[in-house]
CSV table of C-alpha atoms and ligand atoms in Angstrom, one decimal:
chain,number,residue,atom,x,y,z
A,23,UNK,CA,15.9,25.6,-6.2
A,24,UNK,CA,16.6,24.8,-2.6
A,25,UNK,CA,15.7,21.5,-0.8
A,26,UNK,CA,17.3,21.0,2.6
A,27,UNK,CA,18.7,17.5,2.1
A,28,UNK,CA,19.9,15.4,5.0
A,29,UNK,CA,21.1,12.2,3.4
A,30,UNK,CA,21.5,9.7,6.2
A,31,UNK,CA,21.3,6.6,4.1
A,32,UNK,CA,24.1,7.8,1.8
A,33,UNK,CA,26.3,8.2,4.8
A,34,UNK,CA,26.1,4.4,5.4
A,35,UNK,CA,28.7,3.9,2.8
A,36,UNK,CA,29.3,2.3,-0.6
A,37,UNK,CA,28.4,-1.2,0.4
A,38,UNK,CA,24.7,-0.1,0.6
A,39,UNK,CA,24.2,1.4,-2.8
A,40,UNK,CA,25.6,2.5,-6.1
A,41,UNK,CA,25.8,6.3,-6.7
A,42,UNK,CA,24.6,7.5,-10.1
A,43,UNK,CA,22.6,10.3,-11.7
A,44,UNK,CA,19.1,9.8,-13.2
A,45,UNK,CA,18.7,9.6,-16.9
A,46,UNK,CA,16.4,12.5,-17.6
A,47,UNK,CA,13.2,12.3,-19.5
A,48,UNK,CA,13.3,14.1,-22.9
A,49,UNK,CA,10.6,16.7,-23.4
A,50,UNK,CA,9.1,16.2,-19.9
A,51,UNK,CA,5.5,17.0,-19.4
A,52,UNK,CA,3.9,17.3,-16.0
A,53,UNK,CA,0.9,15.0,-15.4
A,54,UNK,CA,-0.1,15.5,-11.8
A,55,UNK,CA,1.4,17.0,-8.7
A,56,UNK,CA,0.3,16.3,-5.1
A,57,UNK,CA,0.6,19.6,-3.2
A,58,UNK,CA,-0.2,17.8,0.2
A,59,UNK,CA,2.8,15.5,-0.4
A,60,UNK,CA,5.0,18.5,-1.2
A,61,UNK,CA,4.1,19.9,2.2
A,62,UNK,CA,5.5,16.8,3.8
A,63,UNK,CA,9.0,18.1,2.9
A,64,UNK,CA,8.2,21.7,3.8
A,65,UNK,CA,7.7,22.8,0.2
A,66,UNK,CA,4.9,24.5,-1.7
A,67,UNK,CA,4.5,25.1,-5.4
A,68,UNK,CA,5.7,28.6,-4.9
A,69,UNK,CA,9.1,27.2,-3.7
A,70,UNK,CA,10.1,26.7,-7.4
A,71,UNK,CA,9.4,27.9,-10.9
A,72,UNK,CA,7.1,25.4,-12.8
A,73,UNK,CA,10.1,24.5,-15.1
A,74,UNK,CA,12.5,23.8,-12.2
A,75,UNK,CA,9.9,21.6,-10.5
A,76,UNK,CA,9.2,19.7,-13.6
A,77,UNK,CA,12.9,19.3,-14.4
A,78,UNK,CA,13.6,18.1,-10.9
A,79,UNK,CA,10.7,15.6,-11.0
A,80,UNK,CA,11.9,14.2,-14.4
A,81,UNK,CA,15.6,13.8,-13.4
A,82,UNK,CA,17.2,16.7,-15.3
A,83,UNK,CA,17.7,19.2,-12.5
A,84,UNK,CA,19.7,18.1,-9.5
A,85,UNK,CA,19.1,20.4,-6.5
A,86,UNK,CA,22.2,21.1,-4.4
A,87,UNK,CA,22.7,18.5,-1.8
A,88,UNK,CA,21.0,15.7,-3.8
A,89,UNK,CA,23.0,12.5,-3.7
A,90,UNK,CA,21.2,10.1,-6.0
A,91,UNK,CA,21.8,6.4,-5.4
A,92,UNK,CA,20.4,3.0,-6.2
A,93,UNK,CA,19.9,0.9,-3.1
A,94,UNK,CA,21.1,-2.7,-3.1
A,95,UNK,CA,18.8,-5.5,-1.9
A,96,UNK,CA,17.8,-9.1,-2.7
A,97,UNK,CA,14.6,-10.9,-1.9
A,98,UNK,CA,12.3,-13.9,-2.0
A,99,UNK,CA,10.2,-13.7,-5.1
A,100,UNK,CA,7.3,-16.1,-5.3
A,101,UNK,CA,9.1,-18.2,-2.6
A,102,UNK,CA,12.4,-18.5,-4.4
A,103,UNK,CA,15.5,-16.5,-3.4
A,104,UNK,CA,16.9,-13.9,-5.8
A,105,UNK,CA,20.3,-13.1,-4.5
A,106,UNK,CA,20.7,-9.6,-6.1
A,107,UNK,CA,17.9,-7.3,-7.0
A,108,UNK,CA,18.4,-3.6,-6.0
A,109,UNK,CA,16.9,-0.5,-7.5
A,110,UNK,CA,16.8,-1.3,-11.1
A,111,UNK,CA,14.7,1.6,-12.2
A,112,UNK,CA,14.6,4.0,-9.4
A,113,UNK,CA,16.9,6.2,-7.3
A,114,UNK,CA,16.9,7.6,-3.8
A,115,UNK,CA,17.5,11.2,-4.7
A,116,UNK,CA,18.1,12.2,-1.1
A,117,UNK,CA,16.4,12.6,2.2
A,118,UNK,CA,14.8,15.6,3.9
A,119,UNK,CA,14.1,16.1,7.6
A,120,UNK,CA,11.0,18.3,7.8
A,121,UNK,CA,10.3,20.8,10.5
A,122,UNK,CA,8.4,18.3,12.6
A,123,UNK,CA,11.5,16.1,12.6
A,124,UNK,CA,10.3,13.5,10.2
A,125,UNK,CA,12.8,12.0,7.8
A,126,UNK,CA,11.5,11.6,4.2
A,127,UNK,CA,13.1,9.7,1.3
A,128,UNK,CA,12.6,11.1,-2.1
A,129,UNK,CA,12.6,8.2,-4.6
A,130,UNK,CA,12.4,8.8,-8.3
A,131,UNK,CA,10.9,5.8,-10.0
A,132,UNK,CA,11.6,5.3,-13.7
A,133,UNK,CA,14.9,7.2,-13.6
A,134,UNK,CA,16.8,5.0,-16.0
A,135,UNK,CA,19.3,2.1,-15.9
A,136,UNK,CA,21.3,1.3,-12.8
A,137,UNK,CA,23.9,-1.4,-12.0
A,138,UNK,CA,20.8,-3.4,-10.7
A,139,UNK,CA,18.7,-3.2,-13.9
A,140,UNK,CA,19.6,-6.7,-15.2
A,141,UNK,CA,17.7,-7.0,-18.5
A,142,UNK,CA,15.4,-4.1,-17.7
A,143,UNK,CA,15.4,-0.7,-19.4
A,144,UNK,CA,15.2,1.2,-16.1
A,145,UNK,CA,12.0,3.0,-17.1
A,146,UNK,CA,8.5,3.1,-15.8
A,147,UNK,CA,5.4,3.6,-18.0
A,148,UNK,CA,2.7,6.2,-17.5
A,149,UNK,CA,0.1,3.5,-16.7
A,150,UNK,CA,2.1,2.1,-13.8
A,151,UNK,CA,3.0,5.5,-12.4
A,152,UNK,CA,-0.7,6.4,-12.4
A,153,UNK,CA,-1.6,3.2,-10.7
A,154,UNK,CA,0.9,3.8,-7.9
A,155,UNK,CA,0.0,7.4,-7.6
A,156,UNK,CA,-3.7,6.7,-7.2
A,157,UNK,CA,-3.4,3.7,-5.0
A,158,UNK,CA,-0.9,5.1,-2.6
A,159,UNK,CA,-2.9,8.3,-2.1
A,160,UNK,CA,-6.2,6.3,-1.8
A,161,UNK,CA,-4.7,4.0,0.9
A,162,UNK,CA,-3.4,7.0,2.7
A,163,UNK,CA,-6.8,8.6,2.7
A,164,UNK,CA,-8.4,5.4,4.0
A,165,UNK,CA,-5.9,5.4,6.9
A,166,UNK,CA,-3.7,2.5,5.7
A,167,UNK,CA,0.1,2.8,6.1
A,168,UNK,CA,1.6,3.5,2.7
A,169,UNK,CA,4.3,5.3,0.8
A,170,UNK,CA,3.1,8.5,-0.7
A,171,UNK,CA,3.1,9.9,-4.3
A,172,UNK,CA,4.4,13.4,-5.1
A,173,UNK,CA,4.2,13.7,-8.8
A,174,UNK,CA,4.1,12.1,-12.3
A,175,UNK,CA,6.0,13.5,-15.3
A,176,UNK,CA,5.7,11.8,-18.7
A,177,UNK,CA,7.6,12.1,-22.0
A,178,UNK,CA,7.6,11.0,-25.6
A,179,UNK,CA,10.4,8.5,-25.0
A,180,UNK,CA,9.2,5.2,-26.3
A,181,UNK,CA,9.4,2.2,-24.0
A,182,UNK,CA,8.6,-1.3,-25.1
A,183,UNK,CA,6.2,-3.4,-23.0
A,184,UNK,CA,3.4,-5.4,-24.6
A,185,UNK,CA,3.0,-2.3,-26.7
A,186,UNK,CA,5.1,0.8,-27.1
A,187,UNK,CA,4.4,3.2,-24.2
A,188,UNK,CA,5.7,6.5,-22.9
A,189,UNK,CA,8.6,6.6,-20.4
A,190,UNK,CA,7.4,8.4,-17.2
A,191,UNK,CA,8.6,9.1,-13.7
A,192,UNK,CA,6.9,9.0,-10.3
A,193,UNK,CA,8.4,10.8,-7.3
A,194,UNK,CA,7.6,8.7,-4.3
A,195,UNK,CA,8.0,9.9,-0.8
A,196,UNK,CA,8.4,7.5,2.1
A,197,UNK,CA,9.8,7.5,5.6
A,198,UNK,CA,12.0,4.6,4.5
A,199,UNK,CA,12.8,2.5,1.4
A,200,UNK,CA,14.5,-0.3,3.4
A,201,UNK,CA,12.9,-3.6,2.6
A,202,UNK,CA,13.0,-7.1,4.2
A,203,UNK,CA,15.2,-7.9,1.2
A,204,UNK,CA,17.8,-5.3,2.2
A,205,UNK,CA,18.6,-7.3,5.3
A,206,UNK,CA,18.5,-10.6,3.3
A,207,UNK,CA,21.1,-9.2,0.9
A,208,UNK,CA,23.6,-8.5,3.7
A,209,UNK,CA,22.9,-11.6,5.6
A,210,UNK,CA,23.2,-14.0,2.6
A,211,UNK,CA,26.3,-12.3,1.3
A,212,UNK,CA,27.7,-12.8,4.8
A,213,UNK,CA,28.4,-9.1,5.3
A,214,UNK,CA,27.5,-9.3,8.9
A,215,UNK,CA,29.0,-5.9,9.9
A,216,UNK,CA,26.9,-4.2,7.2
A,217,UNK,CA,23.9,-6.2,8.4
A,218,UNK,CA,24.4,-4.8,11.9
A,219,UNK,CA,25.0,-1.3,10.5
A,220,UNK,CA,21.7,-1.5,8.6
A,221,UNK,CA,19.8,-2.7,11.7
A,222,UNK,CA,21.4,0.1,13.7
A,223,UNK,CA,20.4,2.7,11.1
A,224,UNK,CA,16.8,1.3,11.0
A,225,UNK,CA,16.6,1.3,14.8
A,226,UNK,CA,18.0,4.8,15.1
A,227,UNK,CA,15.7,6.3,12.5
A,228,UNK,CA,12.5,4.2,12.7
A,229,UNK,CA,12.3,2.2,15.9
A,230,UNK,CA,14.4,4.2,18.4
A,231,UNK,CA,12.5,2.5,21.3
A,232,UNK,CA,14.3,-0.8,20.3
A,233,UNK,CA,17.7,0.6,21.3
A,234,UNK,CA,16.7,0.5,25.0
A,235,UNK,CA,15.9,-3.3,24.9
A,236,UNK,CA,18.3,-6.0,26.1
A,237,UNK,CA,18.6,-7.3,22.5
A,238,UNK,CA,17.8,-4.4,20.2
A,239,UNK,CA,17.8,-6.7,17.2
A,240,UNK,CA,15.2,-9.0,18.7
A,241,UNK,CA,13.2,-5.8,19.4
A,242,UNK,CA,13.7,-4.7,15.8
A,243,UNK,CA,12.4,-8.0,14.5
A,244,UNK,CA,9.4,-7.7,16.8
A,245,UNK,CA,8.7,-4.1,15.9
A,246,UNK,CA,8.8,-4.8,12.2
A,247,UNK,CA,6.6,-7.9,12.7
A,248,UNK,CA,4.0,-5.9,14.6
A,249,UNK,CA,3.9,-3.2,11.9
A,250,UNK,CA,3.5,-5.9,9.2
A,251,UNK,CA,0.7,-7.7,11.0
A,252,UNK,CA,-1.1,-4.4,11.6
A,253,UNK,CA,-0.7,-3.5,7.9
A,254,UNK,CA,-2.0,-6.8,6.6
A,255,UNK,CA,-5.0,-6.7,9.0
A,256,UNK,CA,-5.9,-3.4,7.4
A,257,UNK,CA,-5.5,-4.8,3.9
A,258,UNK,CA,-7.9,-7.6,4.8
A,259,UNK,CA,-10.5,-5.4,6.4
A,260,UNK,CA,-10.5,-3.0,3.6
A,261,UNK,CA,-10.3,-5.6,0.8
A,262,UNK,CA,-7.0,-4.6,-0.6
A,263,UNK,CA,-4.8,-7.2,-2.4
A,264,UNK,CA,-1.2,-6.3,-2.9
A,265,UNK,CA,-0.4,-8.8,-5.6
A,266,UNK,CA,3.4,-9.2,-5.2
A,267,UNK,CA,4.2,-9.7,-1.6
A,268,UNK,CA,7.8,-10.7,-2.3
A,269,UNK,CA,10.2,-9.8,0.5
A,270,UNK,CA,11.8,-7.1,-1.7
A,271,UNK,CA,8.4,-5.4,-1.7
A,272,UNK,CA,8.0,-5.6,2.1
A,273,UNK,CA,8.8,-2.3,3.8
A,274,UNK,CA,10.7,-2.7,7.1
A,275,UNK,CA,8.4,0.0,8.6
A,276,UNK,CA,5.3,-1.8,7.6
A,277,UNK,CA,3.9,0.4,4.8
A,278,UNK,CA,2.2,-0.7,1.7
A,279,UNK,CA,5.1,-0.6,-0.7
A,280,UNK,CA,5.8,-1.1,-4.4
A,281,UNK,CA,2.4,-1.0,-6.1
A,282,UNK,CA,2.2,-3.3,-9.1
A,283,UNK,CA,-0.8,-5.4,-10.1
A,284,UNK,CA,-2.7,-4.7,-6.9
A,285,UNK,CA,-6.5,-4.7,-6.7
A,286,UNK,CA,-9.3,-3.6,-4.4
A,287,UNK,CA,-11.8,-6.4,-3.9
A,288,UNK,CA,-15.1,-5.7,-5.6
A,289,UNK,CA,-17.6,-8.6,-5.2
A,290,UNK,CA,-16.3,-10.5,-2.2
A,291,UNK,CA,-14.1,-13.4,-3.1
A,292,UNK,CA,-11.4,-14.6,-0.6
A,293,UNK,CA,-9.6,-16.4,-3.5
A,294,UNK,CA,-9.3,-13.2,-5.4
A,295,UNK,CA,-6.0,-13.1,-7.3
A,296,UNK,CA,-5.2,-9.6,-8.7
A,297,UNK,CA,-1.9,-10.5,-10.3
A,298,UNK,CA,-2.5,-12.5,-13.5
A,299,UNK,CA,1.0,-14.0,-13.5
A,300,UNK,CA,0.3,-15.5,-10.0
A,301,UNK,CA,-0.8,-18.8,-11.4
A,302,UNK,CA,-0.6,-20.7,-8.1
A,303,UNK,CA,-2.5,-18.0,-6.2
A,304,UNK,CA,0.4,-17.6,-3.8
A,305,UNK,CA,-0.7,-14.0,-3.2
A,306,UNK,CA,-4.4,-14.5,-3.4
A,307,UNK,CA,-6.3,-12.2,-1.0
A,308,UNK,CA,-7.0,-14.8,1.6
A,309,UNK,CA,-3.3,-15.9,1.6
A,310,UNK,CA,-2.0,-12.4,2.6
A,311,UNK,CA,-2.0,-12.9,6.3
A,312,UNK,CA,0.0,-16.2,6.0
A,313,UNK,CA,2.4,-14.7,3.5
A,314,UNK,CA,2.9,-11.7,5.8
A,315,UNK,CA,4.0,-14.2,8.4
A,316,UNK,CA,6.1,-16.2,5.9
A,317,UNK,CA,7.9,-12.9,5.1
A,318,UNK,CA,8.5,-12.1,8.7
A,319,UNK,CA,10.1,-15.5,9.1
A,320,UNK,CA,12.3,-14.7,6.1
A,321,UNK,CA,13.3,-11.5,7.9
A,322,UNK,CA,14.0,-13.5,11.1
A,323,UNK,CA,16.1,-15.9,9.2
A,324,UNK,CA,18.1,-12.9,7.7
A,325,UNK,CA,18.6,-11.4,11.1
A,326,UNK,CA,19.7,-14.8,12.7
A,327,UNK,CA,23.3,-13.7,13.1
A,328,UNK,CA,22.1,-11.0,15.4
A,329,UNK,CA,19.0,-12.2,17.2
A,330,UNK,CA,18.4,-14.6,20.1
A,331,UNK,CA,17.3,-18.2,19.7
A,332,UNK,CA,13.9,-17.2,21.1
A,333,UNK,CA,13.4,-14.4,18.7
A,334,UNK,CA,11.6,-16.3,15.9
A,335,UNK,CA,9.2,-17.9,18.4
A,336,UNK,CA,8.4,-14.5,20.0
A,337,UNK,CA,7.9,-13.2,16.5
A,338,UNK,CA,5.4,-15.9,15.6
A,339,UNK,CA,3.3,-15.3,18.7
A,340,UNK,CA,3.3,-11.5,18.2
A,341,UNK,CA,2.4,-11.7,14.5
A,342,UNK,CA,-0.6,-13.9,15.2
A,343,UNK,CA,-1.9,-12.0,18.2
A,344,UNK,CA,-1.4,-8.6,16.6
A,345,UNK,CA,-3.0,-9.6,13.3
A,346,UNK,CA,-6.0,-11.3,15.0
A,347,UNK,CA,-6.7,-8.5,17.4
A,348,UNK,CA,-6.4,-5.7,14.8
A,349,UNK,CA,-8.4,-7.5,12.1
A,350,UNK,CA,-11.1,-8.4,14.7
A,351,UNK,CA,-11.2,-4.8,15.9
A,352,UNK,CA,-11.6,-3.4,12.4
A,353,UNK,CA,-14.4,-5.9,11.4
A,354,UNK,CA,-16.3,-5.2,14.6
A,355,UNK,CA,-16.0,-1.4,13.9
A,356,UNK,CA,-17.2,-2.0,10.3
A,357,UNK,CA,-20.3,-3.6,11.8
A,358,UNK,CA,-20.8,-0.6,14.0
A,359,UNK,CA,-20.5,-2.6,17.2
A,360,UNK,CA,-19.0,-1.0,20.2
A,361,UNK,CA,-19.3,-3.5,23.1
A,362,UNK,CA,-17.4,-6.8,22.6
A,363,UNK,CA,-19.4,-10.0,22.6
A,364,UNK,CA,-18.1,-13.5,22.1
A,365,UNK,CA,-20.3,-14.1,19.1
A,366,UNK,CA,-18.9,-11.2,17.1
A,367,UNK,CA,-16.3,-13.2,15.1
A,368,UNK,CA,-19.0,-15.7,14.0
A,369,UNK,CA,-21.2,-12.8,13.1
A,370,UNK,CA,-18.8,-11.2,10.6
A,371,UNK,CA,-17.5,-14.6,9.3
A,372,UNK,CA,-21.0,-15.7,8.5
A,373,UNK,CA,-21.6,-12.3,6.8
A,374,UNK,CA,-18.5,-12.8,4.7
A,375,UNK,CA,-19.7,-16.2,3.6
A,376,UNK,CA,-23.0,-14.6,2.5
A,377,UNK,CA,-21.2,-11.9,0.6
A,378,UNK,CA,-19.1,-14.5,-1.1
A,379,UNK,CA,-22.0,-16.8,-1.9
A,380,UNK,CA,-24.1,-14.0,-3.3
A,381,UNK,CA,-21.2,-12.1,-5.0
A,382,UNK,CA,-22.0,-8.8,-3.2
A,383,UNK,CA,-19.7,-5.8,-3.5
A,384,UNK,CA,-17.6,-5.8,-0.3
A,385,UNK,CA,-17.1,-2.1,0.3
A,386,UNK,CA,-20.5,-1.0,-0.9
A,387,UNK,CA,-22.3,-3.6,1.3
A,388,UNK,CA,-20.6,-2.2,4.4
A,389,UNK,CA,-21.3,1.4,3.4
A,390,UNK,CA,-25.0,0.5,2.8
A,391,UNK,CA,-25.1,-1.3,6.2
A,392,UNK,CA,-24.2,2.0,7.9
A,393,UNK,CA,-27.7,3.2,6.8
A,394,UNK,CA,-29.5,0.2,8.2
A,395,UNK,CA,-32.2,0.8,10.7
A,396,UNK,CA,-33.2,-1.8,13.3
A,397,UNK,CA,-36.9,-1.6,12.2
A,398,UNK,CA,-35.9,-2.8,8.7
A,399,UNK,CA,-35.0,-6.2,7.2
A,400,UNK,CA,-32.3,-7.1,4.6
A,401,UNK,CA,-34.4,-5.9,1.7
A,402,UNK,CA,-33.9,-2.3,2.8
A,403,UNK,CA,-30.3,-2.5,1.5
A,404,UNK,CA,-30.8,-1.8,-2.2
A,405,UNK,CA,-27.5,-3.4,-3.1
A,406,UNK,CA,-28.8,-6.8,-1.9
A,407,UNK,CA,-31.5,-6.8,-4.5
A,408,UNK,CA,-32.8,-10.3,-5.2
A,409,UNK,CA,-30.7,-12.1,-2.5
A,410,UNK,CA,-32.2,-10.3,0.5
A,411,UNK,CA,-34.0,-13.5,1.6
A,412,UNK,CA,-30.8,-15.3,2.1
A,413,UNK,CA,-29.5,-12.4,4.2
A,414,UNK,CA,-32.6,-12.1,6.4
A,415,UNK,CA,-31.5,-14.7,9.1
A,416,UNK,CA,-28.2,-12.9,9.4
A,417,UNK,CA,-30.0,-9.5,9.8
A,418,UNK,CA,-32.1,-11.0,12.6
A,419,UNK,CA,-28.9,-11.8,14.5
A,420,UNK,CA,-27.4,-8.4,13.7
A,421,UNK,CA,-30.6,-6.6,14.9
A,422,UNK,CA,-30.5,-8.6,18.2
A,423,UNK,CA,-26.9,-7.8,18.6
A,424,UNK,CA,-27.5,-4.0,18.1
A,425,UNK,CA,-30.5,-4.1,20.5
A,426,UNK,CA,-28.4,-5.9,23.1
A,427,UNK,CA,-25.8,-3.1,23.2
A,428,UNK,CA,-28.5,-0.4,23.0
A,429,UNK,CA,-27.0,0.9,19.8
A,430,UNK,CA,-28.0,4.4,18.8
A,431,UNK,CA,-28.7,4.5,15.0
A,432,UNK,CA,-27.3,8.0,14.6
A,433,UNK,CA,-24.0,7.4,16.4
A,434,UNK,CA,-23.7,4.0,14.7
A,435,UNK,CA,-24.2,5.5,11.3
A,436,UNK,CA,-21.6,8.2,12.0
A,437,UNK,CA,-19.0,5.7,13.3
A,438,UNK,CA,-19.6,3.2,10.4
A,439,UNK,CA,-19.3,6.0,7.8
A,440,UNK,CA,-15.9,6.7,9.3
A,441,UNK,CA,-14.5,3.2,8.6
A,442,UNK,CA,-16.6,2.0,5.6
A,443,UNK,CA,-15.5,4.0,2.6
A,444,UNK,CA,-17.9,5.2,0.0
A,445,UNK,CA,-15.1,5.5,-2.6
A,446,UNK,CA,-12.5,2.9,-3.3
A,447,UNK,CA,-10.1,2.7,-6.2
A,448,UNK,CA,-11.9,0.3,-8.5
A,449,UNK,CA,-9.8,-1.1,-11.3
A,450,UNK,CA,-12.1,0.3,-14.0
A,451,UNK,CA,-11.9,3.8,-12.6
A,452,UNK,CA,-8.1,3.7,-12.6
A,453,UNK,CA,-8.2,2.2,-16.1
A,454,UNK,CA,-10.5,5.0,-17.4
A,455,UNK,CA,-8.2,7.7,-16.0
A,456,UNK,CA,-5.2,5.9,-17.5
A,457,UNK,CA,-6.7,5.7,-20.9
A,458,UNK,CA,-7.5,9.4,-21.0
A,459,UNK,CA,-4.0,10.3,-19.6
A,460,UNK,CA,-2.4,8.2,-22.3
A,461,UNK,CA,-4.2,10.4,-24.8
A,462,UNK,CA,-2.8,13.5,-23.1
A,463,UNK,CA,-5.9,14.4,-21.1
A,464,UNK,CA,-5.3,14.4,-17.3
A,465,UNK,CA,-8.6,15.8,-16.1
A,466,UNK,CA,-10.1,12.4,-15.2
A,467,UNK,CA,-7.0,11.4,-13.3
A,468,UNK,CA,-7.1,14.7,-11.3
A,469,UNK,CA,-10.9,14.2,-10.7
A,470,UNK,CA,-10.4,10.6,-9.5
A,471,UNK,CA,-7.5,11.6,-7.3
A,472,UNK,CA,-9.7,14.3,-5.7
A,473,UNK,CA,-12.5,11.9,-5.1
A,474,UNK,CA,-10.2,9.3,-3.5
A,475,UNK,CA,-8.8,11.9,-1.1
A,476,UNK,CA,-12.1,11.9,0.8
A,477,UNK,CA,-13.2,8.3,0.7
A,478,UNK,CA,-15.5,8.5,3.7
A,479,UNK,CA,-17.3,11.7,2.6
A,480,UNK,CA,-20.6,11.6,0.7
A,481,UNK,CA,-19.5,13.8,-2.3
A,482,UNK,CA,-23.0,14.3,-3.9
A,483,UNK,CA,-21.4,15.4,-7.2
A,484,UNK,CA,-19.5,12.1,-7.5
A,485,UNK,CA,-22.0,9.4,-6.8
A,486,UNK,CA,-21.1,7.6,-10.0
A,487,UNK,CA,-17.7,6.8,-8.6
A,488,UNK,CA,-19.3,4.9,-5.7
A,489,UNK,CA,-21.5,2.6,-7.8
A,490,UNK,CA,-20.8,-1.2,-8.0
A,491,UNK,CA,-18.5,-1.9,-10.8
A,492,UNK,CA,-20.4,-2.3,-14.1
A,493,UNK,CA,-20.1,-5.7,-15.8
A,494,UNK,CA,-17.7,-4.4,-18.5
A,495,UNK,CA,-15.4,-3.1,-15.8
A,496,UNK,CA,-15.1,-6.4,-13.9
A,497,UNK,CA,-12.1,-8.7,-14.4
A,498,UNK,CA,-10.1,-6.3,-16.4
A,499,UNK,CA,-6.7,-7.8,-17.2
A,500,UNK,CA,-4.0,-5.6,-15.8
A,501,UNK,CA,-0.6,-6.0,-17.3
A,502,UNK,CA,2.2,-6.7,-14.8
A,503,UNK,CA,5.1,-5.5,-17.0
A,504,UNK,CA,5.1,-2.0,-15.7
B,17,AMP,P1,9.1,-4.8,-8.9
B,17,AMP,O1,8.4,-5.9,-9.7
B,17,AMP,O2,8.8,-3.4,-9.4
B,17,AMP,O3,9.0,-5.0,-7.5
B,17,AMP,O4,10.7,-5.0,-9.3
B,17,AMP,C1,11.4,-6.2,-9.0
B,17,AMP,C2,12.9,-5.9,-9.4
B,17,AMP,O5,13.0,-5.7,-10.8
B,17,AMP,C3,13.5,-4.7,-8.8
B,17,AMP,O6,14.9,-5.0,-8.6
B,17,AMP,C4,13.3,-3.6,-9.8
B,17,AMP,O7,14.2,-2.6,-9.7
B,17,AMP,C5,13.5,-4.5,-11.1
B,17,AMP,N1,12.8,-3.9,-12.2
B,17,AMP,C6,11.5,-3.8,-12.5
B,17,AMP,N2,11.2,-3.2,-13.6
B,17,AMP,C7,12.4,-2.8,-14.2
B,17,AMP,C8,12.8,-2.2,-15.3
B,17,AMP,N3,11.9,-1.7,-16.2
B,17,AMP,N4,14.1,-1.9,-15.5
B,17,AMP,C9,15.0,-2.4,-14.7
B,17,AMP,N5,14.7,-3.0,-13.5
B,17,AMP,C10,13.4,-3.3,-13.3
B,18,MG,MG1,9.8,-4.1,-6.0
């Protein structure tokens, strides 16, 4: 089995990680494999025998050149600082530079205990692997920055959570596993040489344009801030709630990272809290933009030995401007508007109030709106049902706005269908795939994965996956102990 590793992170030195081998899964069984993701590291399923591939993805076969390591980091969790976290149940198996020059990390989640496991068992359960697999690939297909998922392998090794579950592993691919918390760790342990080294590594591999700036570390802070603001604007426009925006779950390259008790908004509710242990609603949907900024401030604080006095202020302005512009641009596109008008912000804000007041499914409303014709009123949108009357005044304004920009129905429909997904990962859909997988049947998981790969396509055979969530599927309690 040959994988061309190019382990740049390992070359940073021992201060940055602990080297150790994964603890293999006994009797590994393949659950799902993402051939597209395999292509990212220039491999195909024909590159290996089935057994070799399964053994590699479950920690028992170590290809030549692999240098498994647990990365060290710390982080602010729910606002409080945890001085030492680190990879407690995952290992960076190595890095691959693909033929287009991209560097990819191969991270095996659920690979056993490490020096950072604290009280944990180092394992991941099938349920949480499936949730990460589906969500990361769904976000990717929507066009939202995210880590990728390559595979899931399960086993009969029992793992204790609320019940006994099966130890499983997910192979995650990402351009980087460096977190805001990685910088916090070196900063607050006063390892300032290592902090600088980590910044230089990040600049070289992820933000090379920063090295040409007067203060490359200011530039790094700003570049990471910009990526973060763009990411969160996308979460808000697509109705995605991350659930655990601790700084150890914030990727320095601004990807959606570390999927836990996340959730896609169903009926529109700005106070939606997807993480049931988040009693205070710190990470409620509407808090995400503020928390994104809070996290960038934490990053600025960690970088304070290297950045200028003006750095944090520049960061604040950049975050706000980038977030506002990106979110506004996305919402206007969701409405199918192409020529800016000063009333646009009010138009979508009033619409969100209506969706909230009438508990309308967020994604399905916008998808239905793409079919709207100027000659119609609100009642033509079947998903508004009995509340069409309260929407009619808004539709009058929308109609006027479309007329004023001479909107062409056909073009608008096409543009709107390219940003308003028909298929999102509803919790109950994930839950159904999980329940069947836990019984050893992976067909529903594979089907759902295929549907989510093309969220903007009509997919006539899969209409049922696009329906509003049935009452029994709303407010499912998702366990956080993954
Ligand atoms: P997470 O909630 O997945 O972002 O994890 C937060 C921290 O807890 C990280 O340092 C993880 O490595 C660690 N952790 C989570 N689950 C486990 C586990 N089952 N065993 C060991 N460490 C864990
Ligand atoms: Mg984490």
